[in-house]
Amino acid sequence: MEKIPGKDLVKAGLDIMAADGKPLERVPSRGRSMIYAMQDGRTVRIRTSNDHVLMVVADSPDVDAPVNIEGTDMLLVVMPETERTPGRVIAFLVPSARAAEDAREGYRQWLERNPRTKGNNTTRTLWFDSDLSEASHGFMERWAEYRLAAGTEVSPPETSPPPRRATGIPDRNDAGGRLLRDVVEDAKRLIADAAGVAPENVHITISMD
């Protein structure tokens, strides 16, 4: 299944906020950050994901290091209700301080399990599932109070995805109807989470012989 373009998820998130009586206005920001303002003056950072996971990057491996979801009052997380599938969208409007502390706590508990790591981990991962046994999981339930009710009614428009960059991974459709490269990207993300490294540091080689 092709990914939903990020701009469509952003638009869905803006529509959800407007339907909930919290319209957002874009404010200038550095780089690619999507920063908006609410009518009451509070700032909101939008983060989107085609999968039910939020990837957070810290400034350093230190457990209390600043993370890249801080700097605004609120964090708006937008994702499809069914992963990578056009249709209904869900969104969570979370205080940024709460989201940052949850990311740190998940990382803190991961370190307590004495993982095999070189100590240079800066990726924090929050999984939107129902598994409450680990601090980095269960955010469908942990953040239930922050879920926007209007999200069940908003659908992103179906548009043609942008051209893919060459990655050296074949496009063979051998994985239950999904493109092989998408399966590889999922595997890299899971390996990165287990190893405590950034996904870009995971390299997978496939032989088609």
Short mmCIF file of C-alpha atoms in Angstrom, two decimals:
data_model
loop_
_atom_site.label_atom_id
_atom_site.label_comp_id
_atom_site.label_asym_id
_atom_site.label_seq_id
_atom_site.Cartn_x
_atom_site.Cartn_y
_atom_site.Cartn_z
CA MET A 1 0.00 0.00 0.00
CA GLU A 2 1.34 3.42 -0.99
CA LYS A 3 1.81 5.94 1.78
CA ILE A 4 -0.59 8.87 2.16
CA PRO A 5 1.27 12.10 1.30
CA GLY A 6 2.18 14.04 4.42
CA LYS A 7 0.50 17.20 3.11
CA ASP A 8 -2.82 15.33 2.98
CA LEU A 9 -2.45 14.26 6.60
CA VAL A 10 -1.57 17.83 7.57
CA LYS A 11 -4.70 19.12 5.80
CA ALA A 12 -6.77 16.46 7.55
CA GLY A 13 -5.32 17.54 10.88
CA LEU A 14 -6.18 21.19 10.17
CA ASP A 15 -9.72 20.17 9.20
CA ILE A 16 -10.07 18.15 12.40
CA MET A 17 -8.94 21.09 14.53
CA ALA A 18 -11.33 23.45 12.76
CA ALA A 19 -14.23 21.02 13.23
CA ASP A 20 -13.33 20.82 16.92
CA GLY A 21 -13.54 24.61 17.25
CA LYS A 22 -9.76 25.10 17.33
CA PRO A 23 -8.75 26.53 13.93
CA LEU A 24 -5.02 26.89 13.35
CA GLU A 25 -3.01 29.56 11.54
CA ARG A 26 0.48 28.87 10.19
CA VAL A 27 3.28 30.84 11.82
CA PRO A 28 6.85 31.29 10.52
CA SER A 29 9.27 28.59 11.66
CA ARG A 30 12.73 27.34 10.82
CA GLY A 31 13.36 24.41 8.52
CA ARG A 32 10.50 22.01 7.79
CA SER A 33 8.78 22.36 11.15
CA MET A 34 5.02 22.78 10.88
CA ILE A 35 4.16 25.31 13.58
CA TYR A 36 0.71 26.82 13.94
CA ALA A 37 -1.09 29.09 16.39
CA MET A 38 -4.48 28.65 18.02
CA GLN A 39 -6.81 31.58 18.51
CA ASP A 40 -5.91 31.71 22.21
CA GLY A 41 -2.24 32.20 21.31
CA ARG A 42 -1.00 28.70 22.12
CA THR A 43 1.37 27.21 19.56
CA VAL A 44 0.94 23.79 17.99
CA ARG A 45 3.46 21.56 16.22
CA ILE A 46 1.97 19.10 13.71
CA ARG A 47 3.54 15.67 13.32
CA THR A 48 2.16 13.10 10.88
CA SER A 49 2.76 9.39 10.45
CA ASN A 50 1.40 6.80 8.02
CA ASP A 51 1.97 4.17 10.71
CA HIS A 52 0.74 4.12 14.28
CA VAL A 53 4.06 5.30 15.65
CA LEU A 54 5.65 8.64 16.54
CA MET A 55 9.41 8.93 16.04
CA VAL A 56 11.10 11.50 18.29
CA VAL A 57 14.73 12.61 18.07
CA ALA A 58 16.71 13.86 21.07
CA ASP A 59 19.61 16.33 21.02
CA SER A 60 21.87 13.75 22.66
CA PRO A 61 21.79 10.20 24.09
CA ASP A 62 21.22 11.61 27.59
CA VAL A 63 17.90 10.40 28.97
CA ASP A 64 16.83 13.95 29.87
CA ALA A 65 18.01 15.56 26.62
CA PRO A 66 15.65 17.95 24.81
CA VAL A 67 13.59 16.31 22.05
CA ASN A 68 12.34 17.68 18.76
CA ILE A 69 8.68 17.80 19.79
CA GLU A 70 9.35 20.50 22.37
CA GLY A 71 9.27 24.25 21.79
CA THR A 72 5.50 24.60 21.34
CA ASP A 73 2.61 24.44 23.77
CA MET A 74 0.86 21.54 22.06
CA LEU A 75 1.64 18.63 19.75
CA LEU A 76 -0.91 17.54 17.11
CA VAL A 77 -0.29 13.95 15.99
CA VAL A 78 -2.17 12.92 12.83
CA MET A 79 -2.33 9.42 11.32
CA PRO A 80 -4.72 7.28 9.28
CA GLU A 81 -7.09 5.14 11.34
CA THR A 82 -5.91 2.18 9.24
CA GLU A 83 -2.18 2.39 8.62
CA ARG A 84 -1.19 3.68 5.17
CA THR A 85 -4.80 3.60 4.02
CA PRO A 86 -6.79 6.59 2.72
CA GLY A 87 -9.99 7.09 4.67
CA ARG A 88 -10.74 8.08 8.21
CA VAL A 89 -8.02 9.91 10.14
CA ILE A 90 -7.35 10.09 13.87
CA ALA A 91 -5.61 12.90 15.71
CA PHE A 92 -4.33 13.60 19.21
CA LEU A 93 -3.80 17.11 20.60
CA VAL A 94 -1.30 16.58 23.42
CA PRO A 95 0.55 19.04 25.66
CA SER A 96 4.11 19.05 24.33
CA ALA A 97 5.53 18.72 27.85
CA ARG A 98 3.50 15.52 28.38
CA ALA A 99 4.57 14.06 25.02
CA ALA A 100 8.23 14.85 25.66
CA GLU A 101 8.17 13.29 29.12
CA ASP A 102 6.45 10.17 27.80
CA ALA A 103 9.16 9.83 25.16
CA ARG A 104 11.86 10.16 27.83
CA GLU A 105 10.17 7.65 30.13
CA GLY A 106 9.96 5.06 27.37
CA TYR A 107 13.66 5.54 26.66
CA ARG A 108 14.48 5.44 30.37
CA GLN A 109 12.75 2.08 30.81
CA TRP A 110 14.43 0.73 27.69
CA LEU A 111 17.85 1.60 29.16
CA GLU A 112 16.93 -0.11 32.44
CA ARG A 113 16.70 -3.39 30.52
CA ASN A 114 20.44 -3.10 29.75
CA PRO A 115 20.09 -3.28 25.96
CA ARG A 116 23.06 -4.00 23.74
CA THR A 117 23.86 -0.49 22.66
CA LYS A 118 26.89 1.66 21.92
CA GLY A 119 25.32 4.47 23.90
CA ASN A 120 24.73 6.92 21.06
CA ASN A 121 20.97 6.49 20.77
CA THR A 122 18.95 9.62 20.07
CA THR A 123 15.72 8.08 18.72
CA ARG A 124 12.68 7.78 20.98
CA THR A 125 9.65 5.85 19.71
CA LEU A 126 6.03 6.01 20.84
CA TRP A 127 3.77 3.20 19.57
CA PHE A 128 0.04 3.78 19.18
CA ASP A 129 -1.21 0.33 20.16
CA SER A 130 -2.98 -1.09 23.20
CA ASP A 131 0.05 -2.73 24.85
CA LEU A 132 0.42 -1.06 28.24
CA SER A 133 3.20 -3.36 29.44
CA GLU A 134 5.96 -0.99 28.25
CA ALA A 135 6.18 2.78 28.61
CA SER A 136 6.90 3.28 24.90
CA HIS A 137 3.69 1.47 23.87
CA GLY A 138 -0.02 1.81 24.46
CA PHE A 139 -0.56 5.38 23.33
CA MET A 140 -3.96 4.73 21.79
CA GLU A 141 -5.04 4.33 25.43
CA ARG A 142 -2.48 6.49 27.26
CA TRP A 143 -3.47 9.52 25.21
CA ALA A 144 -7.17 8.68 24.85
CA GLU A 145 -8.15 11.87 26.70
CA TYR A 146 -6.33 13.93 24.04
CA ARG A 147 -7.95 12.28 21.02
CA LEU A 148 -10.08 14.67 18.96
CA ALA A 149 -13.61 13.34 18.44
CA ALA A 150 -13.90 14.94 15.00
CA GLY A 151 -11.07 12.74 13.74
CA THR A 152 -13.36 9.80 12.99
CA GLU A 153 -15.17 11.82 10.31
CA VAL A 154 -12.33 13.42 8.30
CA SER A 155 -10.79 11.73 5.29
CA PRO A 156 -7.62 12.86 3.50
CA PRO A 157 -7.97 13.27 -0.27
CA GLU A 158 -6.57 10.45 -2.35
CA THR A 159 -3.79 11.88 -4.49
CA SER A 160 -0.99 10.43 -6.51
CA PRO A 161 2.13 10.00 -4.36
CA PRO A 162 5.31 11.84 -5.38
CA PRO A 163 7.90 9.92 -7.39
CA ARG A 164 9.99 7.56 -5.29
CA ARG A 165 13.69 8.13 -4.94
CA ALA A 166 15.89 5.34 -6.15
CA THR A 167 16.84 3.16 -3.18
CA GLY A 168 18.21 0.03 -4.79
CA ILE A 169 15.31 -1.98 -3.35
CA PRO A 170 13.20 -3.69 -6.03
CA ASP A 171 9.51 -2.86 -6.37
CA ARG A 172 8.41 -6.49 -6.52
CA ASN A 173 5.03 -6.95 -4.89
CA ASP A 174 5.86 -10.16 -2.99
CA ALA A 175 4.67 -9.35 0.53
CA GLY A 176 0.95 -9.86 0.81
CA GLY A 177 0.12 -7.14 -1.70
CA ARG A 178 2.58 -4.59 -0.32
CA LEU A 179 5.59 -3.20 -2.12
CA LEU A 180 8.79 -4.89 -1.00
CA ARG A 181 10.47 -1.58 -0.28
CA ASP A 182 7.69 -0.68 2.20
CA VAL A 183 8.20 -3.99 3.99
CA VAL A 184 11.93 -3.26 4.21
CA GLU A 185 11.26 0.22 5.64
CA ASP A 186 8.97 -1.31 8.28
CA ALA A 187 11.66 -3.86 9.16
CA LYS A 188 14.30 -1.13 9.49
CA ARG A 189 12.04 0.83 11.82
CA LEU A 190 11.36 -2.19 14.03
CA ILE A 191 15.05 -3.15 14.15
CA ALA A 192 15.99 0.44 15.00
CA ASP A 193 13.49 0.49 17.86
CA ALA A 194 14.77 -2.79 19.29
CA ALA A 195 18.41 -1.74 18.95
CA GLY A 196 17.90 1.81 20.11
CA VAL A 197 19.37 3.40 16.99
CA ALA A 198 18.03 5.70 14.30
CA PRO A 199 16.32 3.94 11.34
CA GLU A 200 18.83 5.47 8.94
CA ASN A 201 21.58 3.52 10.74
CA VAL A 202 19.94 0.19 9.86
CA HIS A 203 21.00 -1.31 6.53
CA ILE A 204 19.31 -4.34 4.99
CA THR A 205 20.64 -6.27 2.00
CA ILE A 206 18.34 -8.50 -0.06
CA SER A 207 19.43 -11.08 -2.61
CA MET A 208 16.82 -11.84 -5.26
CA ASP A 209 18.69 -14.93 -6.53
#
